[in-house]
Amino acid sequence: MKELENILDFLPQELEEKIKPMFRVKQIYQWIYQKYAEDFSSMSNLPKDLRLELAQNFHFNPVQCIKHQQSKDGSIKYLFELRDGLRIESVLLPMKEEKLDKEGKRISHARFTICVSSQVGCKSGCSFCLTAKGGLKRNLKAGEIVGQILWIKKHNNIPYERRVNVVYMGMGEPLDNLKNVSKTIKILSQNDGLAISPRRQTLSTSGLARQIKELGKMNLGVLLAISLHAVNDELRTELMPINKAYNIAAIMDAVKSFPIDQRKRVMFEYLLINGINDKLEHAKELVKLLNGIKAKVNLILFNPHEGSPYKRPNLENAIKFQHLLSNKGVTCTIRESKGLDISAACGQLKERMEER
């Protein structure tokens, strides 16, 4: 039996080589991304023979949700199964609630961030991350990444025109799959599709310096987040073996040449682990390291999971760490941890399901 192609893998100009006349591509895009069509047969303004032809050659259901968990804070963790049976995770994070006036009229819409996976597993081997346990199975194709966002928006009744923020911070190292991730960024930004501007998309990397430079040359407008987690090479190599290949100096060099919007900053993710990297001496070193970089630091309190030797830090110590950075002129926030009552750490829900 013929294997169907995932139509979510294609940019409009690529589909135009396969589907004629060209204006049909725009209609198909709108049906899939804006009207959340269930199948090709429901695309009523397309000729019947084209609908049949599309159904014989394409699909747009690359992911199937097999389990989800909702936290009391509203965040939802999804376990998706791909068409080859492999599994990945995504998370919907509510950022701001909808606001209504006294008459019940909407003042402002709810805001969401969707955290997506870019690989099945990961080869970076970070000691604090559960995803690393199973190693890397394969890269996700662009349409499989797009499919996560489309499914979550559709099944949470988030209209296409309600923009969401997208973070490539789920399972996998996005820059290890740069070809497909960069294509995803372009597909998501199409006006006839979900129209998610690259400025609403953040790529989080463990610091692949060569690929950071490559991404910078593409000048896609995407935001960059560096998972730093340590201020010296010895500790960072212990936490993140990838540091052997790309040390802190190489990462900083790549970051300094990365093109960023004047209104934006390069994000540095710093996972605070109790007794490991959460001391004030570490904060002082971090200030020195970021000197000359337009940076924002996101402090993240470690999210404990079974089998990990690491512990969640004391909130009081985290606040002291933040204050030191802020007092030295470094923009710094403590990211509110979501989903602590569910399997929220990357790879956690997948791991628990597969242990059964």
Tab-separated table of C-alpha atoms in Angstrom:
chain	number	residue	atom	x	y	z
A	1	MET	CA	0.000	0.000	0.000
A	2	LYS	CA	1.246	3.475	-0.897
A	3	GLU	CA	2.598	5.514	2.013
A	4	LEU	CA	0.853	8.863	2.317
A	5	GLU	CA	2.876	12.059	2.565
A	6	ASN	CA	2.280	14.418	5.476
A	7	ILE	CA	0.988	17.617	3.891
A	8	LEU	CA	2.126	19.531	7.013
A	9	ASP	CA	5.710	18.936	5.830
A	10	PHE	CA	5.300	21.365	2.945
A	11	LEU	CA	5.665	25.103	2.549
A	12	PRO	CA	3.133	26.661	0.124
A	13	GLN	CA	5.707	27.032	-2.657
A	14	GLU	CA	6.565	23.334	-2.357
A	15	LEU	CA	2.910	22.313	-2.553
A	16	GLU	CA	2.454	24.491	-5.624
A	17	GLU	CA	4.770	22.101	-7.478
A	18	LYS	CA	2.365	19.242	-6.686
A	19	ILE	CA	-1.084	20.853	-6.675
A	20	LYS	CA	-2.560	22.954	-9.484
A	21	PRO	CA	-3.860	25.601	-9.854
A	22	MET	CA	-1.864	27.560	-7.289
A	23	PHE	CA	-4.790	29.217	-5.526
A	24	ARG	CA	-5.901	25.752	-4.359
A	25	VAL	CA	-2.828	25.556	-2.130
A	26	LYS	CA	-3.986	28.680	-0.282
A	27	GLN	CA	-7.422	27.140	0.199
A	28	ILE	CA	-5.946	23.876	1.486
A	29	TYR	CA	-3.708	25.747	3.923
A	30	GLN	CA	-6.698	27.699	5.226
A	31	TRP	CA	-8.798	24.545	5.670
A	32	ILE	CA	-6.064	22.772	7.617
A	33	TYR	CA	-4.601	25.574	9.728
A	34	GLN	CA	-7.460	28.039	10.103
A	35	LYS	CA	-10.657	25.996	9.866
A	36	TYR	CA	-9.171	22.910	11.563
A	37	ALA	CA	-10.611	20.534	8.951
A	38	GLU	CA	-10.892	16.882	9.992
A	39	ASP	CA	-10.118	15.475	6.556
A	40	PHE	CA	-9.884	16.394	2.876
A	41	SER	CA	-13.499	15.414	2.176
A	42	SER	CA	-14.757	18.318	4.322
A	43	MET	CA	-12.933	20.929	2.191
A	44	SER	CA	-16.147	21.950	0.465
A	45	ASN	CA	-14.794	24.636	-1.885
A	46	LEU	CA	-12.363	22.195	-3.535
A	47	PRO	CA	-13.469	20.131	-6.566
A	48	LYS	CA	-14.461	16.584	-5.628
A	49	ASP	CA	-11.764	15.026	-7.828
A	50	LEU	CA	-9.071	17.139	-6.126
A	51	ARG	CA	-10.341	16.094	-2.696
A	52	LEU	CA	-10.105	12.452	-3.744
A	53	GLU	CA	-6.635	12.982	-5.188
A	54	LEU	CA	-5.450	14.663	-1.987
A	55	ALA	CA	-6.823	11.824	0.171
A	56	GLN	CA	-4.992	9.283	-2.014
A	57	ASN	CA	-1.643	11.054	-1.640
A	58	PHE	CA	-1.592	12.989	1.633
A	59	HIS	CA	-2.591	13.026	5.295
A	60	PHE	CA	-2.351	15.715	7.954
A	61	ASN	CA	-2.570	13.616	11.123
A	62	PRO	CA	1.050	12.865	12.053
A	63	VAL	CA	0.383	12.648	15.803
A	64	GLN	CA	-2.210	10.852	17.890
A	65	CYS	CA	-2.705	11.737	21.560
A	66	ILE	CA	-2.639	8.564	23.652
A	67	LYS	CA	-2.553	10.185	27.100
A	68	HIS	CA	-2.732	13.600	28.685
A	69	GLN	CA	-2.478	14.960	32.212
A	70	GLN	CA	-3.827	18.308	33.392
A	71	SER	CA	-2.276	20.153	36.308
A	72	LYS	CA	-4.223	22.170	38.840
A	73	ASP	CA	-2.399	25.233	37.409
A	74	GLY	CA	-4.013	24.548	34.014
A	75	SER	CA	-0.958	23.243	32.162
A	76	ILE	CA	-1.568	20.086	30.118
A	77	LYS	CA	1.053	17.463	29.249
A	78	TYR	CA	0.398	15.396	26.107
A	79	LEU	CA	1.900	12.080	25.124
A	80	PHE	CA	1.691	11.718	21.342
A	81	GLU	CA	2.250	8.616	19.262
A	82	LEU	CA	3.714	9.093	15.796
A	83	ARG	CA	2.688	7.023	12.793
A	84	ASP	CA	5.700	4.717	13.262
A	85	GLY	CA	4.715	3.991	16.881
A	86	LEU	CA	7.382	6.157	18.537
A	87	ARG	CA	6.291	8.609	21.228
A	88	ILE	CA	6.954	12.258	22.041
A	89	GLU	CA	5.656	14.845	24.485
A	90	SER	CA	4.262	18.374	24.246
A	91	VAL	CA	2.916	20.810	26.825
A	92	LEU	CA	0.274	23.538	26.734
A	93	LEU	CA	1.102	26.266	29.245
A	94	PRO	CA	-1.537	28.874	30.139
A	95	MET	CA	0.307	32.177	30.589
A	96	LYS	CA	-2.548	34.637	31.210
A	97	GLU	CA	-6.201	34.029	31.952
A	98	GLU	CA	-9.038	35.525	29.938
A	99	LYS	CA	-10.337	38.743	31.512
A	100	LEU	CA	-14.005	39.775	31.491
A	101	ASP	CA	-15.672	42.998	32.584
A	102	LYS	CA	-18.683	43.225	34.928
A	103	GLU	CA	-21.066	42.653	31.999
A	104	GLY	CA	-19.189	39.519	30.981
A	105	LYS	CA	-17.601	41.066	27.914
A	106	ARG	CA	-14.065	39.983	27.139
A	107	ILE	CA	-11.403	42.586	27.953
A	108	SER	CA	-8.423	40.428	27.013
A	109	HIS	CA	-7.906	36.932	25.654
A	110	ALA	CA	-6.167	34.057	27.393
A	111	ARG	CA	-2.549	33.585	26.356
A	112	PHE	CA	-0.791	30.284	25.846
A	113	THR	CA	2.658	28.873	25.196
A	114	ILE	CA	3.089	25.511	23.486
A	115	CYS	CA	6.264	23.588	24.234
A	116	VAL	CA	7.102	21.112	21.462
A	117	SER	CA	9.505	18.242	20.900
A	118	SER	CA	11.949	18.297	17.992
A	119	GLN	CA	13.374	14.778	18.314
A	120	VAL	CA	12.326	11.373	19.583
A	121	GLY	CA	14.699	11.212	22.531
A	122	CYS	CA	17.964	13.127	22.699
A	123	LYS	CA	21.679	12.411	22.470
A	124	SER	CA	22.895	15.381	24.531
A	125	GLY	CA	22.901	13.274	27.698
A	126	CYS	CA	22.229	16.023	30.268
A	127	SER	CA	22.454	14.418	33.711
A	128	PHE	CA	19.339	16.179	35.046
A	129	CYS	CA	17.064	15.343	32.100
A	130	LEU	CA	14.867	12.250	31.818
A	131	THR	CA	14.686	12.457	28.021
A	132	ALA	CA	18.368	11.511	27.828
A	133	LYS	CA	17.674	8.122	29.447
A	134	GLY	CA	16.465	6.477	26.242
A	135	GLY	CA	19.005	8.096	23.904
A	136	LEU	CA	18.146	9.466	20.466
A	137	LYS	CA	15.743	7.466	18.290
A	138	ARG	CA	15.348	9.892	15.363
A	139	ASN	CA	14.737	13.473	14.283
A	140	LEU	CA	11.181	14.692	13.856
A	141	LYS	CA	10.183	15.950	10.442
A	142	ALA	CA	8.870	19.502	10.163
A	143	GLY	CA	5.283	18.290	9.771
A	144	GLU	CA	5.520	16.215	12.952
A	145	ILE	CA	6.570	19.313	14.905
A	146	VAL	CA	3.864	21.435	13.249
A	147	GLY	CA	1.366	18.646	13.977
A	148	GLN	CA	1.874	18.967	17.728
A	149	ILE	CA	0.930	22.652	17.676
A	150	LEU	CA	-1.997	22.167	15.301
A	151	TRP	CA	-3.446	19.314	17.388
A	152	ILE	CA	-3.137	21.240	20.673
A	153	LYS	CA	-4.720	24.422	19.268
A	154	LYS	CA	-7.532	22.463	17.636
A	155	HIS	CA	-8.392	20.285	20.634
A	156	ASN	CA	-8.294	23.184	23.083
A	157	ASN	CA	-10.561	25.284	20.872
A	158	ILE	CA	-7.944	28.009	20.481
A	159	PRO	CA	-8.965	29.872	17.286
A	160	TYR	CA	-6.240	30.140	14.671
A	161	GLU	CA	-6.181	33.950	14.986
A	162	ARG	CA	-5.382	33.668	18.713
A	163	ARG	CA	-1.610	33.697	18.517
A	164	VAL	CA	0.315	31.368	20.765
A	165	ASN	CA	3.980	31.383	21.705
A	166	VAL	CA	5.946	28.342	20.587
A	167	VAL	CA	8.978	27.068	22.455
A	168	TYR	CA	11.260	24.381	21.016
A	169	MET	CA	12.092	23.127	24.473
A	170	GLY	CA	10.501	19.692	24.699
A	171	MET	CA	12.203	16.410	23.964
A	172	GLY	CA	15.369	16.697	21.893
A	173	GLU	CA	17.993	19.272	20.944
A	174	PRO	CA	16.440	21.558	18.271
A	175	LEU	CA	19.782	22.567	16.743
A	176	ASP	CA	20.653	18.901	16.297
A	177	ASN	CA	17.676	18.872	13.915
A	178	LEU	CA	18.204	22.339	12.438
A	179	LYS	CA	16.991	21.536	8.917
A	180	ASN	CA	13.529	20.445	10.082
A	181	VAL	CA	13.211	22.967	12.919
A	182	SER	CA	14.078	25.916	10.657
A	183	LYS	CA	11.496	24.685	8.159
A	184	THR	CA	8.918	24.406	10.964
A	185	ILE	CA	9.550	28.050	11.885
A	186	LYS	CA	8.796	29.051	8.278
A	187	ILE	CA	5.665	26.861	8.001
A	188	LEU	CA	4.203	28.213	11.249
A	189	SER	CA	4.714	31.820	10.129
A	190	GLN	CA	2.721	31.493	6.877
A	191	ASN	CA	-0.144	34.011	6.772
A	192	ASP	CA	-2.537	31.470	5.261
A	193	GLY	CA	-1.621	29.051	8.052
A	194	LEU	CA	-1.266	29.600	11.791
A	195	ALA	CA	0.547	32.918	11.206
A	196	ILE	CA	2.788	32.525	14.258
A	197	SER	CA	5.498	35.137	13.821
A	198	PRO	CA	9.110	33.973	14.340
A	199	ARG	CA	9.235	36.594	17.114
A	200	ARG	CA	6.751	34.386	18.976
A	201	GLN	CA	8.945	31.327	18.515
A	202	THR	CA	11.840	30.548	20.846
A	203	LEU	CA	14.479	27.964	20.096
A	204	SER	CA	16.130	26.551	23.207
A	205	THR	CA	19.512	24.888	22.781
A	206	SER	CA	22.071	23.243	25.033
A	207	GLY	CA	24.658	25.343	23.217
A	208	LEU	CA	25.691	23.872	19.864
A	209	ALA	CA	27.926	26.797	18.932
A	210	ARG	CA	28.421	25.903	15.258
A	211	GLN	CA	24.677	25.498	14.692
A	212	ILE	CA	23.922	28.721	16.607
A	213	LYS	CA	26.062	30.533	14.040
A	214	GLU	CA	24.324	28.641	11.216
A	215	LEU	CA	20.897	29.602	12.574
A	216	GLY	CA	22.073	33.203	12.906
A	217	LYS	CA	23.041	33.303	9.223
A	218	MET	CA	19.497	32.169	8.317
A	219	ASN	CA	18.242	35.312	10.087
A	220	LEU	CA	14.757	33.849	10.587
A	221	GLY	CA	13.835	36.278	13.370
A	222	VAL	CA	13.402	33.482	15.905
A	223	LEU	CA	14.347	34.084	19.534
A	224	LEU	CA	17.269	32.218	21.062
A	225	ALA	CA	17.431	30.601	24.503
A	226	ILE	CA	20.633	29.045	25.801
A	227	SER	CA	20.420	26.282	28.404
A	228	LEU	CA	23.472	27.311	30.395
A	229	HIS	CA	22.975	25.843	33.906
A	230	ALA	CA	26.586	26.353	35.030
A	231	VAL	CA	29.202	29.104	35.057
A	232	ASN	CA	32.363	27.040	34.629
A	233	ASP	CA	33.306	24.290	32.214
A	234	GLU	CA	34.026	21.676	34.881
A	235	LEU	CA	30.545	21.807	36.396
A	236	ARG	CA	28.804	22.308	33.054
A	237	THR	CA	30.529	19.236	31.593
A	238	GLU	CA	29.345	17.253	34.606
A	239	LEU	CA	25.767	18.402	34.084
A	240	MET	CA	25.865	18.600	30.275
A	241	PRO	CA	28.394	16.358	28.464
A	242	ILE	CA	27.809	18.378	25.268
A	243	ASN	CA	30.054	20.993	26.916
A	244	LYS	CA	33.061	18.860	25.932
A	245	ALA	CA	32.330	19.666	22.296
A	246	TYR	CA	31.064	23.237	22.788
A	247	ASN	CA	32.419	24.870	25.924
A	248	ILE	CA	31.113	28.051	27.513
A	249	ALA	CA	33.575	30.306	25.654
A	250	ALA	CA	32.517	28.878	22.267
A	251	ILE	CA	28.834	29.369	23.136
A	252	MET	CA	29.350	32.983	24.202
A	253	ASP	CA	31.273	33.690	21.012
A	254	ALA	CA	28.403	32.301	18.921
A	255	VAL	CA	25.785	34.220	20.914
A	256	LYS	CA	27.579	37.543	20.412
A	257	SER	CA	27.246	37.192	16.633
A	258	PHE	CA	23.577	36.099	16.728
A	259	PRO	CA	21.180	38.669	15.183
A	260	ILE	CA	18.473	39.755	17.620
A	261	ASP	CA	15.637	42.248	17.423
A	262	GLN	CA	16.592	45.489	19.199
A	263	ARG	CA	13.591	45.062	21.490
A	264	LYS	CA	14.563	41.511	22.440
A	265	ARG	CA	17.290	39.765	24.407
A	266	VAL	CA	19.048	36.428	24.263
A	267	MET	CA	17.526	34.213	26.923
A	268	PHE	CA	19.752	32.221	29.233
A	269	GLU	CA	18.047	29.336	30.992
A	270	TYR	CA	19.673	28.530	34.318
A	271	LEU	CA	18.375	25.461	36.138
A	272	LEU	CA	18.927	25.916	39.864
A	273	ILE	CA	19.839	22.626	41.548
A	274	ASN	CA	20.094	22.506	45.305
A	275	GLY	CA	23.707	22.693	46.493
A	276	ILE	CA	25.126	22.300	42.977
A	277	ASN	CA	24.891	25.642	41.156
A	278	ASP	CA	22.636	27.836	43.304
A	279	LYS	CA	25.179	29.650	45.473
A	280	LEU	CA	25.818	33.403	45.381
A	281	GLU	CA	29.348	32.768	44.112
A	282	HIS	CA	27.752	31.178	41.044
A	283	ALA	CA	25.535	34.240	40.575
A	284	LYS	CA	28.589	36.520	40.674
A	285	GLU	CA	30.335	34.411	38.029
A	286	LEU	CA	27.205	34.519	35.869
A	287	VAL	CA	27.221	38.330	35.945
A	288	LYS	CA	30.823	38.334	34.671
A	289	LEU	CA	30.022	35.791	31.983
A	290	LEU	CA	27.144	37.819	30.558
A	291	ASN	CA	29.017	41.103	30.493
A	292	GLY	CA	28.534	42.758	27.097
A	293	ILE	CA	25.610	40.524	26.057
A	294	LYS	CA	22.046	41.804	25.846
A	295	ALA	CA	20.756	39.005	28.022
A	296	LYS	CA	17.810	37.933	30.110
A	297	VAL	CA	18.227	35.138	32.652
A	298	ASN	CA	15.417	32.726	33.412
A	299	LEU	CA	16.016	30.955	36.688
A	300	ILE	CA	14.261	27.587	36.785
A	301	LEU	CA	13.844	25.548	39.933
A	302	PHE	CA	14.736	21.924	39.242
A	303	ASN	CA	11.653	19.751	38.692
A	304	PRO	CA	12.356	16.488	40.593
A	305	HIS	CA	11.790	13.106	38.966
A	306	GLU	CA	12.251	9.508	40.049
A	307	GLY	CA	15.817	8.244	40.034
A	308	SER	CA	17.442	11.674	39.922
A	309	PRO	CA	20.133	12.477	42.512
A	310	TYR	CA	19.320	16.189	42.289
A	311	LYS	CA	16.996	18.142	44.544
A	312	ARG	CA	14.811	21.203	44.124
A	313	PRO	CA	16.479	24.323	45.537
A	314	ASN	CA	15.203	26.452	48.367
A	315	LEU	CA	13.041	29.302	47.029
A	316	GLU	CA	14.715	31.756	49.413
A	317	ASN	CA	18.124	30.956	47.904
A	318	ALA	CA	16.689	31.335	44.399
A	319	ILE	CA	15.384	34.813	45.295
A	320	LYS	CA	18.811	35.815	46.655
A	321	PHE	CA	20.391	34.561	43.409
A	322	GLN	CA	17.904	36.620	41.402
A	323	HIS	CA	18.430	39.769	43.485
A	324	LEU	CA	22.195	39.625	43.014
A	325	LEU	CA	21.816	39.440	39.234
A	326	SER	CA	19.179	42.185	39.147
A	327	ASN	CA	21.277	44.478	41.339
A	328	LYS	CA	24.158	44.054	38.878
A	329	GLY	CA	21.942	45.127	35.980
A	330	VAL	CA	21.129	41.678	34.573
A	331	THR	CA	17.447	41.229	33.712
A	332	CYS	CA	16.432	38.149	35.658
A	333	THR	CA	13.191	36.332	36.493
A	334	ILE	CA	12.352	33.168	38.373
A	335	ARG	CA	10.226	31.142	36.023
A	336	GLU	CA	7.140	29.830	37.724
A	337	SER	CA	7.268	26.049	37.564
A	338	LYS	CA	4.119	24.554	36.132
A	339	GLY	CA	2.815	21.025	36.301
A	340	LEU	CA	4.613	19.938	39.466
A	341	ASP	CA	1.607	17.733	40.330
A	342	ILE	CA	1.807	15.909	36.968
A	343	SER	CA	4.611	14.304	34.913
A	344	ALA	CA	5.821	17.701	33.749
A	345	ALA	CA	9.560	17.193	33.360
A	346	CYS	CA	10.597	16.456	29.762
A	347	GLY	CA	10.296	12.729	29.080
A	348	GLN	CA	8.563	11.954	32.369
A	349	LEU	CA	5.125	10.976	31.080
A	350	LYS	CA	6.639	8.940	28.233
A	351	GLU	CA	8.973	7.131	30.637
A	352	ARG	CA	6.173	6.245	33.052
A	353	MET	CA	3.954	4.897	30.271
A	354	GLU	CA	6.741	2.757	28.823
A	355	GLU	CA	7.698	1.300	32.206
A	356	ARG	CA	4.270	-0.336	32.503
